[in-house]
Coordinates of C-alpha atoms in Angstrom, one line a residue:
X1 CA 0.6 -18.9 88.4
X2 CA 4.0 -20.4 88.8
X3 CA 2.8 -22.6 91.6
X4 CA -0.6 -23.5 90.1
X5 CA -1.0 -26.8 88.3
X6 CA -3.1 -26.4 85.2
X7 CA -3.5 -30.1 84.9
X8 CA -6.0 -29.8 87.8
X9 CA -8.5 -27.9 85.7
X10 CA -9.7 -30.8 83.6
X11 CA -10.4 -32.7 86.8
X12 CA -12.6 -29.9 88.1
X13 CA -14.5 -29.8 84.8
X14 CA -15.1 -33.5 84.7
X15 CA -16.3 -33.7 88.3
X16 CA -18.7 -30.9 87.5
X17 CA -20.0 -32.7 84.4
X18 CA -20.2 -36.2 86.0
X19 CA -21.2 -35.0 89.5
X20 CA -19.0 -37.7 91.1
X21 CA -15.4 -38.5 91.6
X22 CA -15.7 -42.1 90.1
X23 CA -17.5 -40.7 87.0
X24 CA -14.8 -38.1 86.5
X25 CA -12.2 -40.9 86.8
X26 CA -13.8 -42.9 84.1
X27 CA -14.1 -39.9 81.9
X28 CA -10.5 -38.9 82.3
X29 CA -9.1 -42.4 82.2
X30 CA -7.7 -42.0 85.7
X31 CA -7.9 -43.9 88.9
X32 CA -10.5 -42.8 91.5
X33 CA -7.7 -42.1 94.1
X34 CA -5.8 -40.0 91.6
X35 CA -8.9 -37.8 91.0
X36 CA -9.4 -37.5 94.7
X37 CA -5.8 -36.4 95.2
X38 CA -6.1 -33.9 92.3
X39 CA -9.4 -32.5 93.8
X40 CA -7.7 -32.0 97.2
X41 CA -4.8 -30.1 95.5
X42 CA -7.3 -27.9 93.7
X43 CA -9.1 -27.2 96.9
X44 CA -6.0 -26.2 98.6
X45 CA -4.8 -24.0 95.7
X46 CA -8.0 -22.1 95.5
X47 CA -9.0 -22.1 99.2
X48 CA -12.4 -23.4 98.6
X49 CA -14.1 -26.9 98.9
X50 CA -15.4 -26.6 95.3
X51 CA -17.6 -29.6 95.4
X52 CA -19.9 -30.8 98.3
X53 CA -21.1 -34.4 98.5
X54 CA -24.9 -34.5 98.6
X55 CA -27.7 -36.9 98.0
X56 CA -27.6 -35.8 94.4
X57 CA -24.0 -36.2 93.9
X58 CA -21.0 -33.8 94.1
X59 CA -22.6 -30.3 94.0
X60 CA -20.4 -27.3 93.0
X61 CA -19.9 -24.3 95.1
X62 CA -20.1 -20.8 93.7
X63 CA -16.3 -20.8 93.4
X64 CA -16.5 -24.0 91.3
X65 CA -19.3 -22.6 89.1
X66 CA -17.1 -19.5 88.4
X67 CA -14.3 -21.9 87.5
X68 CA -16.2 -24.0 85.0
X69 CA -16.9 -21.6 82.2
X70 CA -13.3 -20.3 81.7
X71 CA -11.9 -23.7 82.2
X72 CA -14.1 -25.2 79.4
X73 CA -13.1 -22.2 77.2
X74 CA -9.4 -22.7 77.9
X75 CA -9.5 -26.5 77.2
X76 CA -11.5 -25.9 74.0
X77 CA -8.9 -23.3 72.8
X78 CA -6.0 -25.8 73.5
X79 CA -7.7 -28.6 71.6
X80 CA -8.6 -26.5 68.5
X81 CA -5.8 -24.0 68.5
X82 CA -2.8 -25.7 69.8
X83 CA -3.2 -29.5 69.9
X84 CA -5.2 -30.1 66.8
X85 CA -3.1 -30.7 63.6
X86 CA -3.7 -28.3 60.8
X87 CA -5.2 -30.2 57.9
X88 CA -4.4 -29.0 54.4
X89 CA -7.3 -29.4 51.8
X90 CA -6.1 -28.9 48.3
X91 CA -9.6 -28.8 47.0
X92 CA -10.4 -25.5 48.8
X93 CA -7.0 -23.9 49.1
X94 CA -6.1 -20.6 47.5
X95 CA -2.5 -21.0 48.3
X96 CA 0.2 -19.6 45.9
X97 CA 3.0 -22.0 45.8
X98 CA 6.5 -20.6 45.0
X99 CA 8.9 -23.0 43.4
X100 CA 12.4 -22.4 42.3
X101 CA 13.1 -23.7 38.8
X102 CA 15.5 -23.0 36.1
X103 CA 14.1 -22.3 32.6
X104 CA 14.6 -25.9 31.5
X105 CA 13.1 -27.0 34.8
X106 CA 10.0 -25.1 33.9
X107 CA 9.8 -27.0 30.6
X108 CA 10.3 -30.3 32.4
X109 CA 8.0 -29.8 35.5
X110 CA 5.5 -27.1 35.0
X111 CA 3.2 -28.5 32.3
X112 CA 2.3 -31.6 34.3
X113 CA 2.3 -29.8 37.6
X114 CA -0.1 -27.2 36.4
X115 CA -2.4 -30.0 35.0
X116 CA -2.5 -31.6 38.4
X117 CA -3.3 -28.4 40.2
X118 CA -6.2 -27.7 37.8
X119 CA -7.6 -31.1 38.7
X120 CA -6.9 -31.3 42.5
X121 CA -6.3 -27.7 43.7
X122 CA -8.2 -25.5 41.2
X123 CA -7.8 -22.4 43.6
X124 CA -4.1 -22.8 43.9
X125 CA -1.4 -21.1 41.8
X126 CA 2.3 -21.5 41.0
X127 CA 4.9 -18.8 41.0
X128 CA 8.2 -19.9 39.4
X129 CA 11.4 -18.1 40.5
X130 CA 15.0 -18.2 39.7
X131 CA 17.7 -16.8 42.1
X132 CA 21.3 -17.2 43.0
X133 CA 22.2 -20.0 45.5
X134 CA 22.6 -17.9 48.6
X135 CA 19.4 -16.1 48.0
X136 CA 17.6 -19.3 47.4
X137 CA 18.8 -20.8 50.5
X138 CA 17.5 -17.9 52.5
X139 CA 14.2 -17.8 50.7
X140 CA 13.6 -21.5 51.5
X141 CA 14.5 -20.9 55.2
X142 CA 12.2 -18.0 55.4
X143 CA 9.3 -19.7 53.6
X144 CA 9.4 -17.3 50.6
X145 CA 10.1 -20.3 48.4
X146 CA 8.3 -23.6 49.1
X147 CA 10.5 -25.9 47.1
X148 CA 13.5 -25.9 44.8
X149 CA 13.1 -28.6 42.1
X150 CA 15.8 -29.5 39.7
X151 CA 19.6 -29.6 39.9
X152 CA 20.7 -27.4 43.0
X153 CA 24.0 -28.9 44.3
X154 CA 24.6 -25.8 46.5
X155 CA 21.7 -26.7 48.8
X156 CA 23.7 -29.2 50.9
X157 CA 23.3 -27.6 54.3
X158 CA 22.0 -30.0 56.9
X159 CA 18.9 -27.8 57.3
X160 CA 17.8 -28.7 53.8
X161 CA 16.0 -32.0 53.0
X162 CA 16.3 -33.4 49.5
X163 CA 14.6 -36.2 47.7
X164 CA 15.8 -37.7 44.3
X165 CA 13.3 -37.7 41.6
X166 CA 15.1 -39.1 38.5
X167 CA 18.4 -39.2 36.8
X168 CA 19.0 -37.2 33.6
X169 CA 21.3 -37.5 30.6
X170 CA 22.4 -35.2 27.7
X171 CA 21.5 -35.4 24.1
X172 CA 22.7 -33.6 20.9
X173 CA 20.3 -31.6 18.8
X174 CA 20.6 -31.3 15.0
X175 CA 18.4 -30.0 12.2
X176 CA 15.8 -32.5 11.0
X177 CA 17.1 -32.1 7.5
X178 CA 20.8 -32.7 8.5
X179 CA 22.4 -35.5 6.4
X180 CA 23.4 -37.4 9.5
X181 CA 21.4 -40.7 9.5
X182 CA 23.0 -42.7 12.4
X183 CA 21.5 -42.2 15.9
X184 CA 24.9 -41.5 17.4
X185 CA 27.4 -38.8 16.4
X186 CA 31.0 -39.9 15.8
X187 CA 33.7 -38.0 17.7
X188 CA 35.0 -36.7 14.4
X189 CA 31.6 -35.2 13.5
X190 CA 31.1 -33.8 17.0
X191 CA 34.5 -32.0 16.8
X192 CA 34.1 -30.7 13.2
X193 CA 30.5 -29.4 13.6
X194 CA 29.8 -25.9 14.7
X195 CA 28.4 -25.8 18.3
X196 CA 25.8 -23.6 19.9
X197 CA 26.6 -23.4 23.6
X198 CA 24.1 -22.3 26.3
X199 CA 25.6 -20.4 29.3
X200 CA 22.5 -20.4 31.4
X201 CA 21.9 -19.8 35.1
X202 CA 20.8 -23.5 35.5
X203 CA 23.6 -25.6 37.0
X204 CA 23.0 -28.7 35.0
X205 CA 24.6 -27.3 31.8
X206 CA 27.7 -26.7 33.8
X207 CA 28.1 -30.5 34.2
X208 CA 28.5 -31.0 30.6
X209 CA 31.0 -28.1 30.1
X210 CA 33.1 -29.4 33.1
X211 CA 33.0 -32.9 31.6
X212 CA 34.5 -31.6 28.3
X213 CA 37.2 -29.7 30.3
X214 CA 38.2 -32.8 32.2
X215 CA 38.3 -34.9 29.0
X216 CA 40.2 -32.0 27.2
X217 CA 37.7 -32.1 24.4
X218 CA 37.7 -28.8 22.5
X219 CA 34.7 -28.0 20.2
X220 CA 34.3 -25.5 17.5
X221 CA 32.0 -23.0 19.3
X222 CA 30.1 -20.8 16.8
X223 CA 27.6 -19.3 19.2
X224 CA 27.2 -18.7 22.9
X225 CA 23.9 -17.7 24.4
X226 CA 22.4 -17.5 27.9
X227 CA 19.0 -18.5 26.5
X228 CA 17.6 -22.0 25.9
X229 CA 14.4 -20.9 24.0
X230 CA 16.3 -19.7 21.0
X231 CA 18.1 -23.0 20.5
X232 CA 15.5 -25.0 18.6
X233 CA 15.0 -22.3 16.1
X234 CA 18.7 -21.8 15.6
X235 CA 19.3 -25.6 15.3
X236 CA 16.4 -26.2 12.9
X237 CA 17.4 -23.4 10.6
X238 CA 21.1 -24.2 10.2
X239 CA 23.8 -26.8 10.6
X240 CA 24.8 -26.2 14.2
X241 CA 24.7 -28.8 17.0
X242 CA 23.7 -28.2 20.7
X243 CA 24.1 -30.5 23.6
X244 CA 21.3 -30.2 26.2
X245 CA 19.6 -32.2 28.9
X246 CA 17.5 -34.9 27.4
X247 CA 14.1 -33.6 28.7
X248 CA 14.9 -30.2 27.1
X249 CA 15.7 -31.9 23.8
X250 CA 12.5 -34.0 23.8
X251 CA 10.4 -30.8 24.5
X252 CA 12.1 -28.9 21.6
X253 CA 11.5 -31.9 19.3
X254 CA 7.7 -31.5 19.8
X255 CA 7.5 -28.1 18.1
X256 CA 10.7 -27.6 16.1
X257 CA 12.2 -29.4 13.1
X258 CA 15.1 -31.0 15.0
X259 CA 16.2 -34.5 15.7
X260 CA 17.9 -36.0 18.7
X261 CA 21.3 -37.7 18.4
X262 CA 23.3 -39.5 21.0
X263 CA 26.6 -37.8 21.9
X264 CA 29.8 -39.6 21.0
X265 CA 31.0 -40.0 24.5
X266 CA 29.6 -41.4 27.8
X267 CA 28.5 -38.3 29.7
X268 CA 27.8 -38.8 33.4
X269 CA 24.1 -38.6 34.4
X270 CA 22.9 -36.2 37.1
X271 CA 20.1 -36.4 39.6
X272 CA 17.2 -34.0 39.7
X273 CA 15.8 -33.6 43.1
X274 CA 13.4 -31.5 45.2
X275 CA 14.7 -29.6 48.2
X276 CA 13.0 -27.9 51.1
X277 CA 13.9 -26.4 54.5
X278 CA 13.4 -28.6 57.6
X279 CA 11.3 -25.9 59.1
X280 CA 8.5 -26.8 56.7
X281 CA 9.0 -30.6 56.7
X282 CA 5.7 -31.1 58.6
X283 CA 3.8 -28.2 57.0
X284 CA 0.7 -29.7 55.4
X285 CA 0.7 -27.5 52.2
X286 CA 4.4 -28.1 51.6
X287 CA 4.1 -31.9 52.2
X288 CA 1.2 -32.1 49.8
X289 CA 3.1 -30.3 47.0
X290 CA 6.1 -32.6 47.6
X291 CA 3.9 -35.7 47.4
X292 CA 2.4 -34.5 44.1
X293 CA 5.9 -33.9 42.6
X294 CA 7.0 -37.3 43.7
X295 CA 3.9 -38.9 42.2
X296 CA 4.4 -37.1 38.9
X297 CA 8.1 -37.3 38.4
X298 CA 9.8 -39.9 40.6
X299 CA 11.2 -42.9 38.7

């Protein structure tokens, strides 16, 4: 096998089908002398004339006839199994996509993403997961997680691709019946009010806390919680204030008696992105999901 040129097989098949060297050359897009050279190499490799020139064209010998069927099968397998690109069809897929999201990421991304899947990929499903940075990096590499969407600054290895979706800011939440009427809190009000602080796994909240530390701003912390979902009920029922990513505040305002206030300081914005491993950059299903997220959320 090491000495046999597999590129000669399509030549033998073309001569058999066309019954002429010139016809095989046209079929293969080769010159007639090149086909003749290939045929001579094949004859020498197999120790058989393979095709005999007659009044009816190039007639195959028994050795050539034995060669045709497996050659046709080999070439067909190469075309359909190796060379053909795998097309992903969302309309018929039953794929379960696994996406790494924080709890606030779920509120921001999942409603619209699920709505799109119901429309374009009704057989598909979404599994949302949360895991530590090292586990997430390994899961993306192994294909256990398709995408990470949100704020994941630890995914900066060169094997990870990233695409910016939009910038995010922070907003303060107060009870809807709070006496504050202005749209922006003063620094005095911000420092005097009792604060509910979220210590969640999501990294975006860390940005705000680190900003306060750098600016040496000390609040009056009344409550610390690892959960976002209790915040709208705590805020609407009392006189606490919480500072959260804007999309979270806008989601809470839809079902709780709270209002959004601008913080009294200029807090740096942060980018939300989608991340994937380079191994799956050309994967049809992964590429389709990325394109949907860009269409839905990119600014």
